[in-house]
Coordinates of C-alpha atoms and ligand atoms in Angstrom, one line a residue:
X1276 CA 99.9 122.6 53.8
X1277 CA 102.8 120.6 55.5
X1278 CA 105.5 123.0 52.6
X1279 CA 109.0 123.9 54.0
X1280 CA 109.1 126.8 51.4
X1281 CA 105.5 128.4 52.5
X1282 CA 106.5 128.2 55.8
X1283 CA 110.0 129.9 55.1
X1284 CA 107.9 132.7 53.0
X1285 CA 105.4 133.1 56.3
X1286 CA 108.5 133.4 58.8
X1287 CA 107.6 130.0 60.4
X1288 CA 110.7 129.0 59.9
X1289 CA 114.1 130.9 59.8
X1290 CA 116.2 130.8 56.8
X1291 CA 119.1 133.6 55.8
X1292 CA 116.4 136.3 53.7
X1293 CA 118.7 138.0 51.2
X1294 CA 115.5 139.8 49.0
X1295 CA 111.6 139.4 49.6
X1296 CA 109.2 141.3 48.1
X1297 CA 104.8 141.2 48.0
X1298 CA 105.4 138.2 45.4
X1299 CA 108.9 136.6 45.7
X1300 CA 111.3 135.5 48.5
X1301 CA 115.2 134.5 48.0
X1302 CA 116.7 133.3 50.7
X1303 CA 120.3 130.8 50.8
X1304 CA 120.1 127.4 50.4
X1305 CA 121.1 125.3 53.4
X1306 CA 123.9 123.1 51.7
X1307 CA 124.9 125.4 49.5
X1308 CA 126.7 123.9 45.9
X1309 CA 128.8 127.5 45.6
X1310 CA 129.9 130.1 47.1
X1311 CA 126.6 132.4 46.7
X1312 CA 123.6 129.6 46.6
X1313 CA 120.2 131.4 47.0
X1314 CA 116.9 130.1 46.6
X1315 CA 114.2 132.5 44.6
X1316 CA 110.5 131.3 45.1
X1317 CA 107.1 132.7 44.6
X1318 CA 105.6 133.8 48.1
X1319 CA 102.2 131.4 46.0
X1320 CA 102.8 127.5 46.3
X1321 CA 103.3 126.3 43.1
X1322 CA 104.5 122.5 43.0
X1323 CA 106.6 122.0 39.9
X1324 CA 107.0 123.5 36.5
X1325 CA 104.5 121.1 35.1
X1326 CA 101.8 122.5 37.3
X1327 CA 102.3 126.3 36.0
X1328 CA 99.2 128.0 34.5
X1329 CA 99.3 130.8 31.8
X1330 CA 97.9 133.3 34.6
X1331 CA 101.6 132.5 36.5
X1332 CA 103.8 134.1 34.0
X1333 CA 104.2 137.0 36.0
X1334 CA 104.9 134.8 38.8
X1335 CA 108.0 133.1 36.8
X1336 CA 109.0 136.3 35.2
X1337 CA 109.9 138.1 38.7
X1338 CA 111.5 135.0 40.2
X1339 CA 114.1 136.1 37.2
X1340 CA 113.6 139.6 37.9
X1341 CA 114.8 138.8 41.6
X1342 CA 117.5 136.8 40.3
X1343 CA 118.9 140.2 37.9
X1344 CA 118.8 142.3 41.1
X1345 CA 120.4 139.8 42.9
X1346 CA 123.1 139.2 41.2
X1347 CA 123.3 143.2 40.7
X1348 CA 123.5 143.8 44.5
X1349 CA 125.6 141.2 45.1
X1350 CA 128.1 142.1 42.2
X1351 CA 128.2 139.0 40.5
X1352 CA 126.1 139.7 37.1
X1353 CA 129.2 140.3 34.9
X1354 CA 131.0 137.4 36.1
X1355 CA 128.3 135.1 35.4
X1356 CA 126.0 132.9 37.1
X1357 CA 123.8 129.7 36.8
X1358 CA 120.1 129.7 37.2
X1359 CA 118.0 126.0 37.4
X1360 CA 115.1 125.3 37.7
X1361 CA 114.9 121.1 38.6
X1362 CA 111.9 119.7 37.9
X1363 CA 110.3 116.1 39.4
X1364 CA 112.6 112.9 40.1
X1365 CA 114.8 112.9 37.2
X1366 CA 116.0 116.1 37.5
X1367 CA 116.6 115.3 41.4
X1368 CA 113.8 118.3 42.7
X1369 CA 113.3 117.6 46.6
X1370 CA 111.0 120.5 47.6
X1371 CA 107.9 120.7 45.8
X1372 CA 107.4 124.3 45.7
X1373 CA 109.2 125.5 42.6
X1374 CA 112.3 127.5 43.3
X1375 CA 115.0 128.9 41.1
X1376 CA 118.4 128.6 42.3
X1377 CA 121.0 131.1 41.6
X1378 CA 124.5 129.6 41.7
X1379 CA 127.3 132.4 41.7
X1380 CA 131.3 132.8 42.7
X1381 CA 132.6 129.7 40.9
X1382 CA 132.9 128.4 37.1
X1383 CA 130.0 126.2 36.2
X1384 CA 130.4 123.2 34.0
X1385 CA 128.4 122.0 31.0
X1386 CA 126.6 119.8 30.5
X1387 CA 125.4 119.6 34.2
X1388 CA 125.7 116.5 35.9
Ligands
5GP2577 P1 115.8 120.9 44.6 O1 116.6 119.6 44.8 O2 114.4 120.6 45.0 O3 115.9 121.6 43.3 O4 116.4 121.9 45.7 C1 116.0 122.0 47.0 C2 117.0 122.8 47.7 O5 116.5 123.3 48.9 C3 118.3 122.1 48.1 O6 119.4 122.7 47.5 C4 118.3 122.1 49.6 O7 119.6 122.2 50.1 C5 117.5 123.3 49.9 N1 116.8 123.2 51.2 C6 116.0 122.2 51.6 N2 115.5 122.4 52.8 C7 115.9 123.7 53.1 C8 115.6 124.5 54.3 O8 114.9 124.2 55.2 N3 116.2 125.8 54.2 C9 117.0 126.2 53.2 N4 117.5 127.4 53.3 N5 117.2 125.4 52.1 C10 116.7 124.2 52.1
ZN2578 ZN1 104.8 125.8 49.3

């Protein structure tokens, strides 16, 4: 499967690792939107949101976990943070293996653009 994200998970490709784990991989995204940007994605391809089965929940569930130690380790959980999740054109997704990214060291705005 021709996926940046399973080859980032295999080490086929470099990419900055901050966590990885027997399920999950975070590593930082390459144009980063804040000062922390990391990636959090299941080691399992998984294409979008709309493609997730009941027997994944675990699989969602510990991209959060990852995102709580995270933002532990990296001392930014008290601050504050944005998680997202973009799913298919209209919400601009580009990599087809989902991902959650964890935005950090900045004030967010809402609504999102
Ligand atoms: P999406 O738009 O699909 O929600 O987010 C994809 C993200 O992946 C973008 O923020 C983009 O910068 C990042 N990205 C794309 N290719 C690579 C890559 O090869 N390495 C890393 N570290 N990030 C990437
Ligand atoms: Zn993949």
């Amino acid at each position: 499967m021709n996926c940046i994200f399973c080859k980032i998970a295999a080490g086929e490709i470099p990419a900055t690792i901050v966590h990885q784990d027997e399920h999950v991989v975070a590593f930082r995204d390459l144009n980063p939107q804040a000062p922390t940007h990391i990636l959090i994605i299941p080691r399992r391809h998984i294409a979008t949101v709309n493609d997730l089965a009941e027997a994944d929940a675990a699989t969602v569930g510990r991209l959060f976990l990852a995102a709580r130690r995270i933002a532990a380790e990296l001392g930014f959980a008290a601050d504050g943070y944005r998680l997202v999740m973009n799913t298919n054109a209209a919400a601009g997704q580009t990599v087809f293996h989902i991902h959650l990214h964890l935005l950090a060291g900045r004030n967010f705005a809402w609504p999102p653009g």
